[in-house]
XYZ file of C-alpha atoms in Angstrom:
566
model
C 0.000 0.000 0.000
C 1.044 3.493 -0.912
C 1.345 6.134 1.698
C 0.950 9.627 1.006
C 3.769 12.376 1.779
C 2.821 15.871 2.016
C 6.365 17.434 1.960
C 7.752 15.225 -0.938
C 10.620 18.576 -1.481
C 13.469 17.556 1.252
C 10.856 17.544 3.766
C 9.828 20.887 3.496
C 6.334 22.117 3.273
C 6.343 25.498 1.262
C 8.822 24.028 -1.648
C 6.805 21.531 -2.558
C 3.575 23.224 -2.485
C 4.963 25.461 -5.089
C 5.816 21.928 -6.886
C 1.867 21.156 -6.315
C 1.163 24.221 -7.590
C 2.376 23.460 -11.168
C -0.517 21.948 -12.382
C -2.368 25.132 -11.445
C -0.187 27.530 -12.792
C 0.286 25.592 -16.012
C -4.111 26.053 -16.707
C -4.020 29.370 -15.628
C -1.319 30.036 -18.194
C -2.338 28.246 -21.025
C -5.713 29.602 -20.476
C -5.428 33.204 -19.414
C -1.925 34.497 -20.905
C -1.491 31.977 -24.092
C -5.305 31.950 -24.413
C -5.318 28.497 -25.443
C -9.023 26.279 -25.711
C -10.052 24.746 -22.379
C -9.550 21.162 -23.328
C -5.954 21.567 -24.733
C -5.585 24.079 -21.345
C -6.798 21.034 -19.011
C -5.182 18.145 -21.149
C -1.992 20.151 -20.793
C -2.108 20.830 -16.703
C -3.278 16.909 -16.449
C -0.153 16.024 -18.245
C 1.834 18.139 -16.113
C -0.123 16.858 -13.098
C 0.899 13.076 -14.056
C 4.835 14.530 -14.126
C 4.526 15.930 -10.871
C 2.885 13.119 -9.137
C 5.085 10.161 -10.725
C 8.459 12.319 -10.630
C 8.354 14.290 -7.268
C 5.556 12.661 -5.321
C 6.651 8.864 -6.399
C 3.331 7.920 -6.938
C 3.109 4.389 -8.780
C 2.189 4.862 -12.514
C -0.421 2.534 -12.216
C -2.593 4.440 -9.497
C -1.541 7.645 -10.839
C -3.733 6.037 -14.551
C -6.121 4.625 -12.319
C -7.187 8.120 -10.503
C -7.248 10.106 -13.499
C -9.369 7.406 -14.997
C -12.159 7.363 -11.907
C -12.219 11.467 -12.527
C -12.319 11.644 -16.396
C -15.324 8.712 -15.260
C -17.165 10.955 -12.399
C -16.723 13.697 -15.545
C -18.847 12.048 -18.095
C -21.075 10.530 -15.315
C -23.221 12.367 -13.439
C -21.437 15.439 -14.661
C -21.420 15.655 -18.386
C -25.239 13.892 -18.070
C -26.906 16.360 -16.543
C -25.019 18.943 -18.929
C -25.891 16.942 -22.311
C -29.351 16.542 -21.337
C -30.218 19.760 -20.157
C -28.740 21.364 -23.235
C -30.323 19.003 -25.258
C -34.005 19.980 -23.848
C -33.181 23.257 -24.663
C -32.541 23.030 -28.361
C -35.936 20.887 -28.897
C -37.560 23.781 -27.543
C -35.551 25.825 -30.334
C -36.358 23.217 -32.773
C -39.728 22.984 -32.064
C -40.084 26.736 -32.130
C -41.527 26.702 -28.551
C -38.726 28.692 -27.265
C -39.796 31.800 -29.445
C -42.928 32.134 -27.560
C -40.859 31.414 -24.705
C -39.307 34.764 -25.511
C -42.020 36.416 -26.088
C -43.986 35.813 -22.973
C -40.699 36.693 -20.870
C -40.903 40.125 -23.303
C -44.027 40.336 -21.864
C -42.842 39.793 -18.366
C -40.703 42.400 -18.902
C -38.869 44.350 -22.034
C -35.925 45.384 -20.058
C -33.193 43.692 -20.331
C -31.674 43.970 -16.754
C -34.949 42.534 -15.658
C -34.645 39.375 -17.965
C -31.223 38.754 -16.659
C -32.217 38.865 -12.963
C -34.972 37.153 -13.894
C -33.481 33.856 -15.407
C -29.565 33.732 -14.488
C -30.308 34.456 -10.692
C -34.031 33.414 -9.838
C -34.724 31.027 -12.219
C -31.190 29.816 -12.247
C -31.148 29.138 -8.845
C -33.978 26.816 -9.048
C -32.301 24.996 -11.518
C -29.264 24.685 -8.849
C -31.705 23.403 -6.432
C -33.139 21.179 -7.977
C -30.222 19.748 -10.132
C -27.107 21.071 -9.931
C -23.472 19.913 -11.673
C -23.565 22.452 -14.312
C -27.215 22.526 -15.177
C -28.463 25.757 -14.126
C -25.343 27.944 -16.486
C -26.367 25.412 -19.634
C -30.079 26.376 -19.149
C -30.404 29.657 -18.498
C -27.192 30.811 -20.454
C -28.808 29.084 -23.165
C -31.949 30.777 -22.815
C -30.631 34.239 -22.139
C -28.876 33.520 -25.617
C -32.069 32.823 -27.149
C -33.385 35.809 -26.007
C -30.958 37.882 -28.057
C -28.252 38.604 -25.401
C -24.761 38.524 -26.277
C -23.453 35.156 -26.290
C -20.010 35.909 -24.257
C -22.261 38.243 -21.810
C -25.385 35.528 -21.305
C -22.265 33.333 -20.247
C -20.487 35.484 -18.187
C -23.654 36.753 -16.273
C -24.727 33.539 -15.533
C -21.238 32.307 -14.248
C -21.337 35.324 -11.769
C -25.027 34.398 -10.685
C -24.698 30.878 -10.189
C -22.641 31.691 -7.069
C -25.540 32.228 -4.021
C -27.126 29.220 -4.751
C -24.510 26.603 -5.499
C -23.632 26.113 -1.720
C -27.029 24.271 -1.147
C -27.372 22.714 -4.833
C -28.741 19.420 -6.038
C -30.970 19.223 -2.817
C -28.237 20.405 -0.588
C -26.126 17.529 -1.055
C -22.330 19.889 -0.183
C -24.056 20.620 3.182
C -24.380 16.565 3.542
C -21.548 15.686 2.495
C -20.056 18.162 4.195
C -21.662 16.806 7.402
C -20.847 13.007 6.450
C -17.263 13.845 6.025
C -16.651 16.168 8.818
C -18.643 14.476 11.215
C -20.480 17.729 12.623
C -23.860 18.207 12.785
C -25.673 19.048 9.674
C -27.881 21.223 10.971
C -25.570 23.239 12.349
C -23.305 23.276 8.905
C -26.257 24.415 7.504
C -27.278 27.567 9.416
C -23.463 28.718 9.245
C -23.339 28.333 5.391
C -26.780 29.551 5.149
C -25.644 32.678 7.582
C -22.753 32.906 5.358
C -24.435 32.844 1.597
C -27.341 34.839 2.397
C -24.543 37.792 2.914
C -23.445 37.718 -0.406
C -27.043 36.475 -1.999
C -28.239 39.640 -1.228
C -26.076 41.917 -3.096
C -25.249 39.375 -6.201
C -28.454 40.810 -8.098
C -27.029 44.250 -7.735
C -23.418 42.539 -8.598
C -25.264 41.444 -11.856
C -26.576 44.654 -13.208
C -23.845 46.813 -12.198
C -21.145 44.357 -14.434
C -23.574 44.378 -16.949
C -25.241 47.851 -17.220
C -22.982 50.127 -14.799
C -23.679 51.695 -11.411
C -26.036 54.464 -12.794
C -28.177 51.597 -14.622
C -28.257 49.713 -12.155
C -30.122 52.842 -9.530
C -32.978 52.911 -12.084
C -34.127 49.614 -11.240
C -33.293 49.419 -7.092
C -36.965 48.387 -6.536
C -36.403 44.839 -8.145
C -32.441 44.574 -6.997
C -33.932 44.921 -3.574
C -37.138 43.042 -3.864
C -35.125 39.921 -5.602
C -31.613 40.293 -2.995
C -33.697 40.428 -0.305
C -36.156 38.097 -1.153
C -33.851 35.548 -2.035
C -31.015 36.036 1.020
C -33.711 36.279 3.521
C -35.459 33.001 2.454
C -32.636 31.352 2.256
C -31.246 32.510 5.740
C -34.288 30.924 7.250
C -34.641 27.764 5.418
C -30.916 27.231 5.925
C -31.535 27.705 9.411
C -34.714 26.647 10.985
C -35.269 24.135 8.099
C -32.337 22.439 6.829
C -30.131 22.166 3.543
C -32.539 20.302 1.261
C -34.930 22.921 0.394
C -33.133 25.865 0.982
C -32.440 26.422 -2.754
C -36.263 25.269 -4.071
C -37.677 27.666 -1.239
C -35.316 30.338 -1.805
C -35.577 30.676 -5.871
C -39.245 30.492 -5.825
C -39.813 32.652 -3.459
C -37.520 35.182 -5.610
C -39.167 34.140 -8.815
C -43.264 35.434 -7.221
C -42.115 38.438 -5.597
C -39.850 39.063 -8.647
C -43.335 38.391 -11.348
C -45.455 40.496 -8.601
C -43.092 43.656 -8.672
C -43.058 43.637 -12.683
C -46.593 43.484 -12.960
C -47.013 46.299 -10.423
C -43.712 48.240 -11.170
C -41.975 49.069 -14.522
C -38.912 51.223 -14.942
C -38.675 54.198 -16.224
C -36.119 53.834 -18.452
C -36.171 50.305 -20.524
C -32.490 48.950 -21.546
C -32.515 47.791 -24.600
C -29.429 45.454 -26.363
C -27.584 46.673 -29.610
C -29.706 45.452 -32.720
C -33.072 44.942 -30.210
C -36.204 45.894 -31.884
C -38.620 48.125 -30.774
C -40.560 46.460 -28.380
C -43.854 46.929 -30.210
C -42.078 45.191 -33.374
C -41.017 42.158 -30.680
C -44.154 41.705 -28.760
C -46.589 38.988 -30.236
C -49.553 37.959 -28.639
C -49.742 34.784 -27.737
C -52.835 32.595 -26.434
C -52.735 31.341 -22.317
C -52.564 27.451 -23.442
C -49.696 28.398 -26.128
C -47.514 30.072 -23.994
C -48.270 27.243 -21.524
C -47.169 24.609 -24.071
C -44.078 26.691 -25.016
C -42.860 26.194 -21.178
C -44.095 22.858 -20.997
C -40.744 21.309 -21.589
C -38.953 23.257 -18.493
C -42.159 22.601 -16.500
C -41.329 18.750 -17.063
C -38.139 19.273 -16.531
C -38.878 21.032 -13.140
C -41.587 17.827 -12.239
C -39.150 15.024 -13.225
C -35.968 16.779 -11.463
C -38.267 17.461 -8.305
C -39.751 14.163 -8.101
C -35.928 12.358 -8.608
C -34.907 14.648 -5.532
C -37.532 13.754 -2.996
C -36.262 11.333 -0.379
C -39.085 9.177 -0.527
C -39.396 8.567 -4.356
C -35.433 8.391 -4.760
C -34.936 5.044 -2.948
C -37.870 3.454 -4.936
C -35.777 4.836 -7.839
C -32.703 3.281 -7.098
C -34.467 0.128 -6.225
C -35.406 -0.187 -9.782
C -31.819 0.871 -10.751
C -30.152 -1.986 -8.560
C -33.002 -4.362 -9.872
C -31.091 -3.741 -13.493
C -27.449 -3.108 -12.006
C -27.507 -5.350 -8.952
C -25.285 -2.681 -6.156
C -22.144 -4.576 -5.328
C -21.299 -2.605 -2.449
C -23.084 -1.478 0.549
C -24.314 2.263 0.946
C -21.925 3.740 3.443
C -22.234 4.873 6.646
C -23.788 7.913 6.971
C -25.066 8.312 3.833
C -29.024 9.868 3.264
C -31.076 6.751 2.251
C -31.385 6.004 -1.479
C -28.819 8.635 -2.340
C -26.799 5.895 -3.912
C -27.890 2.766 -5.884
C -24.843 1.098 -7.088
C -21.082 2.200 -5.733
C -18.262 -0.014 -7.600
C -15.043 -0.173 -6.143
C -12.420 1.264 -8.319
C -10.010 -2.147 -9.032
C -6.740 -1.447 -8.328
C -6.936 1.775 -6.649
C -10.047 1.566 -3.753
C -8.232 1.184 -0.335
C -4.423 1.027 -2.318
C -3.228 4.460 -0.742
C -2.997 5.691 2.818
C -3.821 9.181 3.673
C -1.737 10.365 6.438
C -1.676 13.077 9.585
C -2.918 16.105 9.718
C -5.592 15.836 6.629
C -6.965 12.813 8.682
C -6.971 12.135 12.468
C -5.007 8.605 11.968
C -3.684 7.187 8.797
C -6.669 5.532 6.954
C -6.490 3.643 3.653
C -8.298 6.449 0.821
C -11.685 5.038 -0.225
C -12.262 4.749 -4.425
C -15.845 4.163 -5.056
C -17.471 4.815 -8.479
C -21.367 5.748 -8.000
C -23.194 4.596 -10.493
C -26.775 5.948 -10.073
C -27.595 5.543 -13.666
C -31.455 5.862 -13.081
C -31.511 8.327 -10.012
C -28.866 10.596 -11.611
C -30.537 14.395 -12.558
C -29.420 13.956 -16.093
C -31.795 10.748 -16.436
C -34.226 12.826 -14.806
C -33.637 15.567 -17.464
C -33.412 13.006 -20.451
C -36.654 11.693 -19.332
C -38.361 15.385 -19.488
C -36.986 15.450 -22.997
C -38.774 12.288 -24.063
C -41.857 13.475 -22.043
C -41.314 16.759 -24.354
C -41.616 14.929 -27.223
C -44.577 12.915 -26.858
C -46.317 15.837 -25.285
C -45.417 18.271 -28.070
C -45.848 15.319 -30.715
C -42.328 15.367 -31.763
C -41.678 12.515 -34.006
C -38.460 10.332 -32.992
C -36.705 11.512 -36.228
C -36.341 14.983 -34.835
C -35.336 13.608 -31.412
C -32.567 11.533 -32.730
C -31.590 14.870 -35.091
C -31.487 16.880 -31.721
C -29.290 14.279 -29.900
C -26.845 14.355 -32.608
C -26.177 18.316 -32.578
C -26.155 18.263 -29.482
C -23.298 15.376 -29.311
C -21.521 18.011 -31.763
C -21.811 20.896 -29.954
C -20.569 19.323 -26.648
C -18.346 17.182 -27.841
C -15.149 19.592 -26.907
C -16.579 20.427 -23.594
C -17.553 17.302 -22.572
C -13.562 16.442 -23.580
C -12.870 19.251 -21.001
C -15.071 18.134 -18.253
C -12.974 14.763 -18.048
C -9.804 16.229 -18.019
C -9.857 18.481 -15.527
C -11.813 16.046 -13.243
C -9.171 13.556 -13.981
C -6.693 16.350 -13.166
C -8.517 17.253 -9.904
C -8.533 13.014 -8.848
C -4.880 12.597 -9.509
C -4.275 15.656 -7.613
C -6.294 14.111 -4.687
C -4.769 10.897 -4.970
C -1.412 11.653 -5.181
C -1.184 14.115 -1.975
C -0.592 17.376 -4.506
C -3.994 18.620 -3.391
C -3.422 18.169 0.665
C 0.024 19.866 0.226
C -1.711 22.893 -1.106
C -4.439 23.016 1.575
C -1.890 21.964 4.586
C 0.212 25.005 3.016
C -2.487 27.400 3.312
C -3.388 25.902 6.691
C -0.020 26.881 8.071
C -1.481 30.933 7.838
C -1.910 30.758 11.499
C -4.430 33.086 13.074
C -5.110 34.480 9.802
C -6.505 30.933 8.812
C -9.992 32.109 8.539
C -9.404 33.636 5.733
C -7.243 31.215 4.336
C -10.120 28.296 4.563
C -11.856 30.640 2.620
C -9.381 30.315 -0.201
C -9.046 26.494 0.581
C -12.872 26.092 -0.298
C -12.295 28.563 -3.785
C -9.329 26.059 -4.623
C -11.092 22.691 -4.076
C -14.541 24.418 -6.485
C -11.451 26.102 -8.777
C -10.301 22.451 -9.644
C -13.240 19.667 -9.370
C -15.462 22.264 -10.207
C -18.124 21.155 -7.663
C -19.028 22.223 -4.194
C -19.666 18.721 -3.322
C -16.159 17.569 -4.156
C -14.435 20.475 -2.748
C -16.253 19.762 1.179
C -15.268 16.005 0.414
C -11.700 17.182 -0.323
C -11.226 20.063 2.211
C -13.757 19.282 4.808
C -11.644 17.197 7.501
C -8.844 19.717 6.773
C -10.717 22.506 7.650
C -11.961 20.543 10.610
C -8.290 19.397 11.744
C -6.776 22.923 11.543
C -9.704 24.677 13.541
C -9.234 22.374 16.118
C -5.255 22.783 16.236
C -5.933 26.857 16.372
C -8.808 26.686 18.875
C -11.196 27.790 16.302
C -14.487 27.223 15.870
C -14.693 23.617 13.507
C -18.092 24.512 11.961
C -16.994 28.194 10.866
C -14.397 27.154 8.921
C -15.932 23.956 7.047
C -18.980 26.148 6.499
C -16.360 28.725 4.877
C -15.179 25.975 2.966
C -18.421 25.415 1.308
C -19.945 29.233 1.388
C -16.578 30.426 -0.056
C -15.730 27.604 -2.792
C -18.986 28.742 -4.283
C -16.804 31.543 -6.147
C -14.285 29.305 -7.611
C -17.361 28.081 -9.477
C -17.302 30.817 -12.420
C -13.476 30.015 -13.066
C -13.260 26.238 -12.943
C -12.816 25.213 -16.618
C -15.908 22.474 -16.886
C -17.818 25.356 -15.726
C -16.571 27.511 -18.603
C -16.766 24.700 -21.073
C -20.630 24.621 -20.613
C -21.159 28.111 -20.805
C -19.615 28.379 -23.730
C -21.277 25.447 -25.611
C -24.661 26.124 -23.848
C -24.329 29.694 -25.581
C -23.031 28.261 -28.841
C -19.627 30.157 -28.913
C -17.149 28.744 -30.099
C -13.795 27.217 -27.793
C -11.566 29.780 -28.755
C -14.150 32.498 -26.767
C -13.361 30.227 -23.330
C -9.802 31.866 -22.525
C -12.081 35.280 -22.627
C -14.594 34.005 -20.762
C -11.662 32.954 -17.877
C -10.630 36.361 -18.143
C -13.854 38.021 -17.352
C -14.739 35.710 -14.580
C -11.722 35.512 -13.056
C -11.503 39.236 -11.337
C -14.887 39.152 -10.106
C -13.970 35.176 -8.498
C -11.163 36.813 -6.827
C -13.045 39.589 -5.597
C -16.233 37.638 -4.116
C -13.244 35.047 -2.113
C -11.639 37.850 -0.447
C -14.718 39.330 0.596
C -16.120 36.078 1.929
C -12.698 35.560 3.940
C -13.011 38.556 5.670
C -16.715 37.820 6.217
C -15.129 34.836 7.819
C -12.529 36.592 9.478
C -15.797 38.885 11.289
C -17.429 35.748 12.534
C -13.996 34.240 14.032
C -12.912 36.573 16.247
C -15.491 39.461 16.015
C -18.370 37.762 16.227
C -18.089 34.633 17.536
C -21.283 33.840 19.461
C -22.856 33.949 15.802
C -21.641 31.110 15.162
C -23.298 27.479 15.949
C -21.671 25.858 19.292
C -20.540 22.573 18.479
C -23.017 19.875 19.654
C -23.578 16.419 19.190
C -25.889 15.077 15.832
């Protein structure tokens, strides 16, 4: 069995997390400064990843292939999935020409252009999040805000920045779970901290939105709706997060944006209306539709809202999995800890489950590192989604010609990302695997009483490379924990920070980009940009959540939850 070694450079802890680093540095090179596509950008830092891990860390080659395997795996399945499938239920809307009336009745909603981008990369994105998760809410609503004539690189890049608040407690809060399962603290507390935490910066990433997009001036002529949707949102999810738990705090919180949001418009307008370059005027756009049209036109993201719903409630997902297992009989038991019917078949990775030993201080004892594949085939959110498609279909009479046509350009226009999603999570595994990862986190750790702050940036480094909240808590969660501990710190601040914080390394991690830009039909070329413009604002968002943190450690620290047995 191979054991891990966190100071692999002569024993000393800051050289070789600069050697850990060089992955990192290698992306943010090829894909800020030489402006190179996101899949040769992630291939590139994967093969310098490999280097690193055989050469300084002395990983064996064989579980070095056989963690970049299980990610590039975990990055087609769930991940790519959910992204395929939601993209491709949005271009049979286009190909059905529902999604024109779609447009239209949002034009209805609303002409203005801020408005439509509150509207459906914050509110209606974050029910997406809720509900689904892994990439689904930028591929719908950037798609959609595309559709509705918005700059491709800006319907991207707006919903990057907005699918920050939510992402904390998406895909039925399963970071705050995991979070809990790895940490071993009480989920209920987790939850209140990252919900105290979010709802800080939910409530001014509305305002965030318009002022990046329209300027500070723009953005006064519509306070009434920043305000009504910020607030609406933040203090929702505050109290969900809280006296609820994680689960619904994203379902709760985006629909309770998405009425008060319809009920201001149809009692409010602006005075001004911001229009795009090349818009119409609105009279020329506006076409009156019938109630039962427009209803059809939405019927495919009201399925999609019913089937991703009804795959997320606890009672209907174990029935789910049942079936699932019935097909794929589960070879391993669930493990402990985890929510009922979460999981219905977890294969051990041959070769690599239990082969390496994580060491002090990112455990409490050495323990052999777990490798388990999920394969929830029928409970995943893309099968959810995929089934909403064929429900589309035979709803909106679609005949299976078209459907296979649609599945086909959408295979095309994914193809490249969905390239990119497996090599970064491949990178992010071998990084994990092979100790590079814990260096980096144990380095920032060392920061002392400014630590804090520093878990904040832990968090935006774990979301920076798997690109998921989830994996991040799983990754840096017992770290946090471990650290806290060793400073006298509060343990649930700073694995709450973890999760509330790597929420901004979501616009910047490159499967995140990759989806943006296909969802919005740029081309891969456009994704170095689209790094570039996220990149400043991920930067900015971190630092202010680490200070946030930095408030609650040592400023206010009876705001935070005492520690307390489950």
């Amino acid at each position: 069995m191979w054991q891990h070694n966190y100071e692999p450079v002569a024993g000393n802890l800051a050289a070789s997390a600069a050697v850990a680093a060089i992955p990192i540095v290698v992306l943010f090179v090829m894909l800020g400064l030489l402006r190179r596509p996101a899949w040769m950008s992630a291939a590139t830092a994967l093969g310098s990843a490999m280097l690193v891990a055989l050469l300084v860390y002395g990983m064996p080659p064989q579980l070095a292939l056989l963690s970049t395997i299980y990610g590039a795996a975990y990055g087609i399945f769930p991940i790519a999935w959910i992204v395929f499938t939601s993209i491709m239920l949005y271009r049979l809307a286009v190909d059905t020409g529902k999604f024109e009336i779609i447009k239209d009745s949002v034009g209805t909603l609303t002409d203005d252009r801020r408005l439509q981008a509150m509207f459906i990369a914050f509110s209606f994105g974050a029910f997406i999040e809720g509900a689904a998760g892994f990439g689904a809410p930028v591929a719908v609503s950037g798609a959609m805000l595309a559709g509705l004539g918005f700059d491709p690189f800006y319907a991207a890049g707006i919903c990057l920045l907005a699918n920050t608040a939510p992402v904390a407690f998406g895909s039925i809060g399963i970071p705050v779970v995991t979070l809990a399962n790895v940490t071993g603290l009480p989920v209920l507390s987790l939850s209140a901290m990252v919900g105290r935490l979010c709802a800080m910066i939910s409530v001014i990433i509305p305002a965030y939105l318009v002022v990046v997009m329209a300027g500070p001036a723009r953005a006064l002529e519509i306070l009434p709706a920043i305000l009504a949707c910020g607030v609406s949102f933040a203090g929702m999810q505050f109290f969900v997060s809280n006296y609820v738990g994680p689960e619904l705090t994203d379902i709760m919180s985006s629909l309770t944006c998405i009425v008060v949001m319809v009920a201001l418009l149809k009692l409010w307008k602006p005075k001004t209306i911001m229009r795009l370059e090349g818009d119409q005027p609105i009279e020329a756009r506006r076409v009156q539709h019938t109630g039962s049209q427009i209803f059809m036109a939405w019927m495919p993201y009201l399925l999609l809202v019913a089937f991703v719903l009804a795959w997320g409630e606890r009672t209907i997902k174990p029935t789910i999995n049942a079936i699932g297992n019935s097909v794929i009989p589960a070879t391993l038991p669930t493990a402990p800890g985890t929510p009922d019917g979460m999981i219905a078949t977890r294969l051990m990775v041959p070769g690599l489950h239990n082969q390496i030993t994580r060491v002090e201080p990112v455990v409490p004892r050495p323990s052999p590192y777990a490798a388990f594949y999920e394969l929830n085939w029928l409970s995943a959110s893309g099968t959810s989604c995929l089934l909403a498609i064929l429900a589309t279909a035979l709803v909106l009479r679609v005949r299976p010609r078209q459907v296979v046509k649609t599945y086909i350009d959408t295979l095309k226009q994914l193809k490249l990302a969905i390239v990119t999603i497996g090599c970064m999570l491949g990178l992010a595994y071998l990084m994990n695997y092979s100790g590079m990862t814990s260096t980096l986190g144990l380095a920032l750790a060392a920061s002392g009483p400014a630590f804090p702050f520093f878990s904040a940036v832990v968090g935006w480094l774990g979301v920076f490379l798997t690109g998921s909240d989830t994996s991040a808590n799983a990754l840096f969660g017992n770290l946090q924990v471990v650290t806290a501990n060793a400073l006298r710190l509060n343990p649930i601040l700073t694995a709450s920070v973890n999760s509330a914080a790597g929420v901004m390394g979501k616009m910047i991690s490159i499967q995140s980009i990759a989806v943006a830009v296909a969802a919005t039909g740029m081309s891969s070329a456009d994704e170095s940009r689209l790094f570039r413009f996220t990149i400043k604002h991920s930067v900015l968002l971190m630092t202010v959540m680490g200070l946030i943190a930095m408030i609650f450690a040592y400023v206010l620290p009876g705001s935070v939850p005492v520690l307390a047995p489950k």
